[in-house]
mmCIF file of C-alpha atoms in Angstrom:
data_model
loop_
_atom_site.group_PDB
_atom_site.id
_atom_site.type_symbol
_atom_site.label_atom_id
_atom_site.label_comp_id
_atom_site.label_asym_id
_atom_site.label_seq_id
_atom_site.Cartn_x
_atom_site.Cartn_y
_atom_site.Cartn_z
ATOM 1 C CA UNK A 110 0.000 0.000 0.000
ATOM 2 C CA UNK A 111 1.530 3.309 -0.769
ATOM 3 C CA UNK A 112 0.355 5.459 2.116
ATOM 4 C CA UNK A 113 2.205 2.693 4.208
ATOM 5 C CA UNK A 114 4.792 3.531 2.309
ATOM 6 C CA UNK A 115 5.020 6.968 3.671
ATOM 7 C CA UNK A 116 5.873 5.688 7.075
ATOM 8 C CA UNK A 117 9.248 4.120 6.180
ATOM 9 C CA UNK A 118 12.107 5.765 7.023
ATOM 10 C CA UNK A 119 14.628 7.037 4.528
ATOM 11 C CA UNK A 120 17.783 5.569 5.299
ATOM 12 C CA UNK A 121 20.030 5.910 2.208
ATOM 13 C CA UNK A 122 23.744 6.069 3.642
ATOM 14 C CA UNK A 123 25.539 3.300 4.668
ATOM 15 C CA UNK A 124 26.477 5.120 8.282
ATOM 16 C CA UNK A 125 22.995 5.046 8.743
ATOM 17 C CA UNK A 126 22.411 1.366 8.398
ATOM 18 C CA UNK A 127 25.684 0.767 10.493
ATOM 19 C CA UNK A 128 24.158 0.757 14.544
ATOM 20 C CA UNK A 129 26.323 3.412 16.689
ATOM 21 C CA UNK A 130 27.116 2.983 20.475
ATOM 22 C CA UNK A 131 25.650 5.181 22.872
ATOM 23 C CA UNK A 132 29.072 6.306 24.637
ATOM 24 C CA UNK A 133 27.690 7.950 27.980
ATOM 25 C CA UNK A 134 28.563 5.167 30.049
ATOM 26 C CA UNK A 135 31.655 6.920 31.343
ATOM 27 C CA UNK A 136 29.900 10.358 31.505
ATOM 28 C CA UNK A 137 27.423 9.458 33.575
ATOM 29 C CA UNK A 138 29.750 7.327 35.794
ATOM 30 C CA UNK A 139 31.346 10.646 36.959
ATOM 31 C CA UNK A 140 29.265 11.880 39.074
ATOM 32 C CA UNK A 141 27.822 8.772 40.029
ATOM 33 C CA UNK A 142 31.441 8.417 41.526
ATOM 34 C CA UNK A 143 31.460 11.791 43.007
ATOM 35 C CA UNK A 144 28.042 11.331 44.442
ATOM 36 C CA UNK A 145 29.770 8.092 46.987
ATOM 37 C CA UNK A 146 32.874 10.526 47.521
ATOM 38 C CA UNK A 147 30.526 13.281 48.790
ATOM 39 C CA UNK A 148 28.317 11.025 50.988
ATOM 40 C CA UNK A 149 31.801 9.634 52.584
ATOM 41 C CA UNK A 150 33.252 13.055 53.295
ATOM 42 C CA UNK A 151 30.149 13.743 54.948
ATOM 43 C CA UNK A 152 30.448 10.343 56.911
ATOM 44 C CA UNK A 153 34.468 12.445 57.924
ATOM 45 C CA UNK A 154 33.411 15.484 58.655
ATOM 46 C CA UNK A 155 30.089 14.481 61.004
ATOM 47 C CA UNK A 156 31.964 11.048 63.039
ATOM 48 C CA UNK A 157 35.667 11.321 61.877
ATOM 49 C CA UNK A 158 36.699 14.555 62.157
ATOM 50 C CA UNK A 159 38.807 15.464 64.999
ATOM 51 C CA UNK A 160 38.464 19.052 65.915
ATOM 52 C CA UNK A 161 35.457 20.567 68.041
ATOM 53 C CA UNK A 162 36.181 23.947 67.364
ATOM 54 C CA UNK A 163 36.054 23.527 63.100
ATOM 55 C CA UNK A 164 32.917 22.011 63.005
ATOM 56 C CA UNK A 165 31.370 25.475 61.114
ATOM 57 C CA UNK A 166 34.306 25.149 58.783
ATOM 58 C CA UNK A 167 33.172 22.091 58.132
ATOM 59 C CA UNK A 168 29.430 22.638 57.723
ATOM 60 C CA UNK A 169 30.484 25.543 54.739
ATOM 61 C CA UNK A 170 33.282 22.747 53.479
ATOM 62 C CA UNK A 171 30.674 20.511 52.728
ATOM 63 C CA UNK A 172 28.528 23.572 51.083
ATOM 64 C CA UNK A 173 31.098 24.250 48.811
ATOM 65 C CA UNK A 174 30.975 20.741 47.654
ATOM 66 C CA UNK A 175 27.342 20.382 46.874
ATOM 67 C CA UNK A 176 27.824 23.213 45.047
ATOM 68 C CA UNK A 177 30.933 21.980 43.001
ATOM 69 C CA UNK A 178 29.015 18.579 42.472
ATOM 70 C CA UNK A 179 25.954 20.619 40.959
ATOM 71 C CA UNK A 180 27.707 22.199 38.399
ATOM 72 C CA UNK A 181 29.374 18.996 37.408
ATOM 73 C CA UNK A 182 26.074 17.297 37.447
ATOM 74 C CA UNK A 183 24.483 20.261 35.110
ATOM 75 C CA UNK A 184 27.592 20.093 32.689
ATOM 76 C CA UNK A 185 27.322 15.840 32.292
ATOM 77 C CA UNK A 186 23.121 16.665 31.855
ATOM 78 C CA UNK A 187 24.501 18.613 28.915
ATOM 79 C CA UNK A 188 26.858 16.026 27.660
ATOM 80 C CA UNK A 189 23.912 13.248 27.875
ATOM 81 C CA UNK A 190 21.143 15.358 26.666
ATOM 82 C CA UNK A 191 23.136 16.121 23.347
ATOM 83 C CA UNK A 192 24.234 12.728 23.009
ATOM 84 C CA UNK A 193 20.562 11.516 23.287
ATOM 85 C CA UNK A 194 19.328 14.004 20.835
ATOM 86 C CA UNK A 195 21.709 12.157 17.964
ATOM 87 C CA UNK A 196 20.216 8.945 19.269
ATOM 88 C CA UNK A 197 16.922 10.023 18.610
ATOM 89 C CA UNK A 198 17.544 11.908 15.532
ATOM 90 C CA UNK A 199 18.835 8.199 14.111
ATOM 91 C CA UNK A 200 15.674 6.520 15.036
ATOM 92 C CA UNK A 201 15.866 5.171 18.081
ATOM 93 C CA UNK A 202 12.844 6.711 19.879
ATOM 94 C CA UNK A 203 11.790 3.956 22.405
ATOM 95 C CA UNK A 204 14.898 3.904 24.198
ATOM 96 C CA UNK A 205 15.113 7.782 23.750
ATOM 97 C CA UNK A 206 11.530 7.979 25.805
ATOM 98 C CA UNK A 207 12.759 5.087 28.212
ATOM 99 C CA UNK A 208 15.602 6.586 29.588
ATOM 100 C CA UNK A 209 14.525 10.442 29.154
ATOM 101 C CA UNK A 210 13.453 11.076 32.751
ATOM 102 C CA UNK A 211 16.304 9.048 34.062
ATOM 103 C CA UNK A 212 18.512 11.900 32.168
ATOM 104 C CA UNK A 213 17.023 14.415 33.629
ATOM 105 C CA UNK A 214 16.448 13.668 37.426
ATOM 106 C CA UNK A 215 19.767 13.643 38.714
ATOM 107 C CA UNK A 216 19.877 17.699 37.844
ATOM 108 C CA UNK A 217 16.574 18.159 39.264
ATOM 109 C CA UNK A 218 17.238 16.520 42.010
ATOM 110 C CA UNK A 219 20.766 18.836 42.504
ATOM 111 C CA UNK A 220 18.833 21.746 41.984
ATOM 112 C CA UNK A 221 16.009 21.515 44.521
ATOM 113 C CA UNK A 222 18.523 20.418 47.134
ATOM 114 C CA UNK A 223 20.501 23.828 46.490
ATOM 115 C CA UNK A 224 17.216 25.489 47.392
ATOM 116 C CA UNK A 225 16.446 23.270 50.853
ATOM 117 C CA UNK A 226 20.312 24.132 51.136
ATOM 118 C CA UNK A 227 19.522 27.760 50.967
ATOM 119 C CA UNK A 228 16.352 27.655 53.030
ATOM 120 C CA UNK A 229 18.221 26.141 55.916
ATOM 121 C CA UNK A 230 21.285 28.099 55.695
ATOM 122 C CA UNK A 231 18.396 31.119 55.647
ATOM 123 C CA UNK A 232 16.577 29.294 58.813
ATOM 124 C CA UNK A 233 19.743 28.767 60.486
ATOM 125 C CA UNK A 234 21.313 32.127 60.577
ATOM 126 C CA UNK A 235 18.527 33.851 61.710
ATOM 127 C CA UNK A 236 17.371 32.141 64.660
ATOM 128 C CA UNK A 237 21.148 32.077 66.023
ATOM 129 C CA UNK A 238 22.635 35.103 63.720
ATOM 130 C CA UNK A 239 24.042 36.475 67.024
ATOM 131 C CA UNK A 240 25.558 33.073 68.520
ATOM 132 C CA UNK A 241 26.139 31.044 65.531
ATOM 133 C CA UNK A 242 29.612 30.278 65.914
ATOM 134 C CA UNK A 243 28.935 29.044 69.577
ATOM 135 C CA UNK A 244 25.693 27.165 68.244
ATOM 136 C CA UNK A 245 27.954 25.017 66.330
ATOM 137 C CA UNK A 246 30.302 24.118 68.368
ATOM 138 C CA UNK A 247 28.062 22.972 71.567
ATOM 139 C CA UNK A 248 25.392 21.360 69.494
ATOM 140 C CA UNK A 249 25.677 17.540 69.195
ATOM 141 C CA UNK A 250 22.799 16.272 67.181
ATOM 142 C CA UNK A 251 21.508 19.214 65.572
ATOM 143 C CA UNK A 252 24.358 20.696 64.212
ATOM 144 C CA UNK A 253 24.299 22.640 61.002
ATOM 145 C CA UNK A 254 26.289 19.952 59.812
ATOM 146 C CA UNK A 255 24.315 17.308 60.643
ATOM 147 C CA UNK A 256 21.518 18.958 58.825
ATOM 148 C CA UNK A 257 23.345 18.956 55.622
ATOM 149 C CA UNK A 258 24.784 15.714 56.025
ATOM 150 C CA UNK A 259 21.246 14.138 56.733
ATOM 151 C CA UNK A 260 19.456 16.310 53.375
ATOM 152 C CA UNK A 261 22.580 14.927 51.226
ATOM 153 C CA UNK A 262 22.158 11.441 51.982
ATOM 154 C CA UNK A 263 18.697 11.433 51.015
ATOM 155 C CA UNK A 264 19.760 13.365 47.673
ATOM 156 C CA UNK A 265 21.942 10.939 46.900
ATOM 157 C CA UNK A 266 19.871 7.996 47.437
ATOM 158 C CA UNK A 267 17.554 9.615 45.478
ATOM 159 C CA UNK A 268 20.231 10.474 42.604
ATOM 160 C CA UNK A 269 22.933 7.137 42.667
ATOM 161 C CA UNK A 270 20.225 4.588 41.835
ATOM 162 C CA UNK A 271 18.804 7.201 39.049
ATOM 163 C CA UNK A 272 22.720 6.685 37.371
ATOM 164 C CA UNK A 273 22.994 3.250 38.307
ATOM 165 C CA UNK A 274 19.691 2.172 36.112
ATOM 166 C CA UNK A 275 20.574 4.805 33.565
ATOM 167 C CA UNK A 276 24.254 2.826 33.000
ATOM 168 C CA UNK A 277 22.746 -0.234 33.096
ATOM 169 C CA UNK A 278 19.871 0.468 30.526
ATOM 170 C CA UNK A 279 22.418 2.304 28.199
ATOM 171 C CA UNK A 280 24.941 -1.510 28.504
ATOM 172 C CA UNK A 281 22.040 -3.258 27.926
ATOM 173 C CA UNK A 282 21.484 -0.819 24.571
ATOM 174 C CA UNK A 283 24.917 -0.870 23.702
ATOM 175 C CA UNK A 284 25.347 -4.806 23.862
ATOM 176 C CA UNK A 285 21.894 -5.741 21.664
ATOM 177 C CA UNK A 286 22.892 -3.419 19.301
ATOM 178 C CA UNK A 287 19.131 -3.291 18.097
ATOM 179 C CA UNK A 288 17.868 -1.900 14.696
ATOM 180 C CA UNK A 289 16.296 1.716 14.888
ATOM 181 C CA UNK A 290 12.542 1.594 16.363
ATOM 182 C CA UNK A 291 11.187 3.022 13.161
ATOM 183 C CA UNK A 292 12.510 0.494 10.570
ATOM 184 C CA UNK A 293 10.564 -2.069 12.965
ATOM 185 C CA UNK A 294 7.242 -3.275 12.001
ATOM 186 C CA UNK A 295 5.981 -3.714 15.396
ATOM 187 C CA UNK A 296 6.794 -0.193 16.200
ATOM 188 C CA UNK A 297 4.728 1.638 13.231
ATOM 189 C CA UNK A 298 1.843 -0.988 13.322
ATOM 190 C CA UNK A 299 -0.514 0.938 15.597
ATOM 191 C CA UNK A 300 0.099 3.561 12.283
ATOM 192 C CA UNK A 301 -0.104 1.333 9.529
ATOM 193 C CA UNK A 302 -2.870 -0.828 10.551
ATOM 194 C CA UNK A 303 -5.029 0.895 12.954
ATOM 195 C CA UNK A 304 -5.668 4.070 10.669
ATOM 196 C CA UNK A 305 -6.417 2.115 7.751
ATOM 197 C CA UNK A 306 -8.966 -0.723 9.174
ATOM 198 C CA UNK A 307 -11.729 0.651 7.085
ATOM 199 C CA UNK A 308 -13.181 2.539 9.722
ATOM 200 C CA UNK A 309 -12.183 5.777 7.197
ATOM 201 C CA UNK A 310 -10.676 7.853 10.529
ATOM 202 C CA UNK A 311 -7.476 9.936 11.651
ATOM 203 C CA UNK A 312 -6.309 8.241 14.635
ATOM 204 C CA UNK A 313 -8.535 5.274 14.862
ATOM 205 C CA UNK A 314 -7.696 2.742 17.485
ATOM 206 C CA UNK A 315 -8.546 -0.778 18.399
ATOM 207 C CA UNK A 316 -10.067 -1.327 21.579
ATOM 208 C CA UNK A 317 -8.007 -2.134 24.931
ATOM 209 C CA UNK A 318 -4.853 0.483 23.494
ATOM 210 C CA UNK A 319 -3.443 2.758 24.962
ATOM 211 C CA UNK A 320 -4.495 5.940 23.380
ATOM 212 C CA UNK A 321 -2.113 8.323 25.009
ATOM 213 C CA UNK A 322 0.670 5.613 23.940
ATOM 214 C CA UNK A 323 -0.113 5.670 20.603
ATOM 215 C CA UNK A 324 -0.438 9.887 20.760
ATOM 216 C CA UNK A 325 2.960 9.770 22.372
ATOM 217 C CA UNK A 326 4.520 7.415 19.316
ATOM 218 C CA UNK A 327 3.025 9.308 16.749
ATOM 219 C CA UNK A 328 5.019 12.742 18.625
ATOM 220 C CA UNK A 329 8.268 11.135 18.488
ATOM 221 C CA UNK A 330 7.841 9.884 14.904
ATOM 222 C CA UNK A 331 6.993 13.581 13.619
ATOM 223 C CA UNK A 332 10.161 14.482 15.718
ATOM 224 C CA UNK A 333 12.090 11.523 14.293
ATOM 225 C CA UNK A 334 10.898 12.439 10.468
ATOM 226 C CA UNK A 335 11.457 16.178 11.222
ATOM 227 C CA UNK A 336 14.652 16.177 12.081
ATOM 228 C CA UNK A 337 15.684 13.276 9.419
ATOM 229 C CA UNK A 338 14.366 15.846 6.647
ATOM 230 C CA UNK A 339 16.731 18.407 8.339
ATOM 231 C CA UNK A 340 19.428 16.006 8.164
ATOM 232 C CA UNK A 341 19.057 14.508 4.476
ATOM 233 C CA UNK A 342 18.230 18.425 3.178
ATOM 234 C CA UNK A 343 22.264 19.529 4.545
ATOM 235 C CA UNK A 344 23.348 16.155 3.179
ATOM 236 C CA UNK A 345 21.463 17.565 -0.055
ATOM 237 C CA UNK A 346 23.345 21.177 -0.052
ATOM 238 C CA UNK A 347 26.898 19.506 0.675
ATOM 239 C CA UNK A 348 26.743 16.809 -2.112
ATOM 240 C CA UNK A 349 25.459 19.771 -4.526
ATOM 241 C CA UNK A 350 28.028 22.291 -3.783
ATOM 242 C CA UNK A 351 31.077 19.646 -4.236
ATOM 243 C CA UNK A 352 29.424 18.568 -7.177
ATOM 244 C CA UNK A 353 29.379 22.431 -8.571
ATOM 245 C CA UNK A 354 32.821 22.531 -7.042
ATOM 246 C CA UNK A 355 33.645 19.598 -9.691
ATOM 247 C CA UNK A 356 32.325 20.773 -12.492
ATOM 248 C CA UNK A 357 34.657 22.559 -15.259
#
């Protein structure tokens, strides 16, 4: 049928055909490794660490820290989301929607911990703005310190699994090495078949599917076809200008 046609996807170059590694396995181990350093220099500073008198020091120490393991967080976000954006841009939208809010929640998660951070640094130094120095050294429980310690534990067993499920997902992708969703069959038969069952409607579905999941496919395959007709139309310019540049 030739409308079915329509739904193919135009792979004409060999490098598409040839299936490309997601390489963010490494990326996203960094500050899945910095995440464990920061929750055992918090383990230090709140049970190790010696000195009575240093325990503010500490409590802005460990500030700085969050703060240096937010930006790396928001600069490997980056790195991923770009990397993901080629991944879908070759086809590969399942695995694109799959692992899209496991992307995303580690700087999320970074970012409404700054403001808690904030809030009780706000809290803190106004109920003991004229004795704070004093307040932290003859607290033992509720220490500034203690506070942050106890908010970035929870952060990070909130984040760590997040990257831990997000590397495994992406080995799992890398080792299959499967074929683009869109060149499957299964994947464009809720297009193929349910719109053209002689019911003569846009969008018609059988009974017992999921309607929003079929919305949500046909999204992604506009995106996918979209940004495949941006693709092939540069391809188009470059081979035309070398082969004006060849010409006598």
């Amino acid at each position: 049928m030739e409308d079915e046609e329509c739904f193919q996807p135009i792979l004409s170059s060999q490098e598409e055909d040839n299936f490309q590694q997601l390489n963010t396995v490494s990326v996203a181990s960094i500050p899945l490794l910095l995440g464990v350093s920061l929750g055992i220099c918090g383990i230090v500073f709140v049970s190790i660490w010696p000195e009575e008198q240093s325990k503010c020091d500490t409590y802005f120490i460990y500030l700085y820290l969050h703060c240096a393991y937010w930006l790396i967080v928001m600069a490997i976000d980056h790195v991923v989301k770009a990397r993901h954006h080629n991944l879908r841009i070759n086809g590969y939208l399942d695995f694109y929607q799959s692992t899209y809010q496991l992307i995303r929640t580690p700087l999320f998660i970074t970012s409404l911990w700054n403001t808690c951070y904030l809030l009780l640094a706000v809290i803190l130094h106004h109920t003991h703005k004229v004795d704070y120095e004093r307040y932290c050294r003859t607290s033992e429980w509720f220490t500034p310190l203690n506070y942050i310690f106890l908010l970035t534990t929870l952060e990070l067993v909130i984040i760590l699994p997040a990257y831990i499920n997000y590397i495994k997902k992406v080995m799992r992708f890398n080792r299959l090495r499967p074929p683009p969703d869109v060149t499957r069959d299964e994947w464009l038969s809720p297009f193929t078949q349910d719109s053209y069952s002689g019911m003569g409607e846009i969008g018609y579905h059988q009974r017992g599917k999921n309607l929003e999941e079929l919305l949500e496919k046909q999204a992604d395959l506009i995106r996918y076809l979209r940004d495949h007709n941006v693709k092939l139309s540069h391809r188009i310019m470059l081979l035309a200008s070398q082969r004006r540049a060849t010409e006598p």
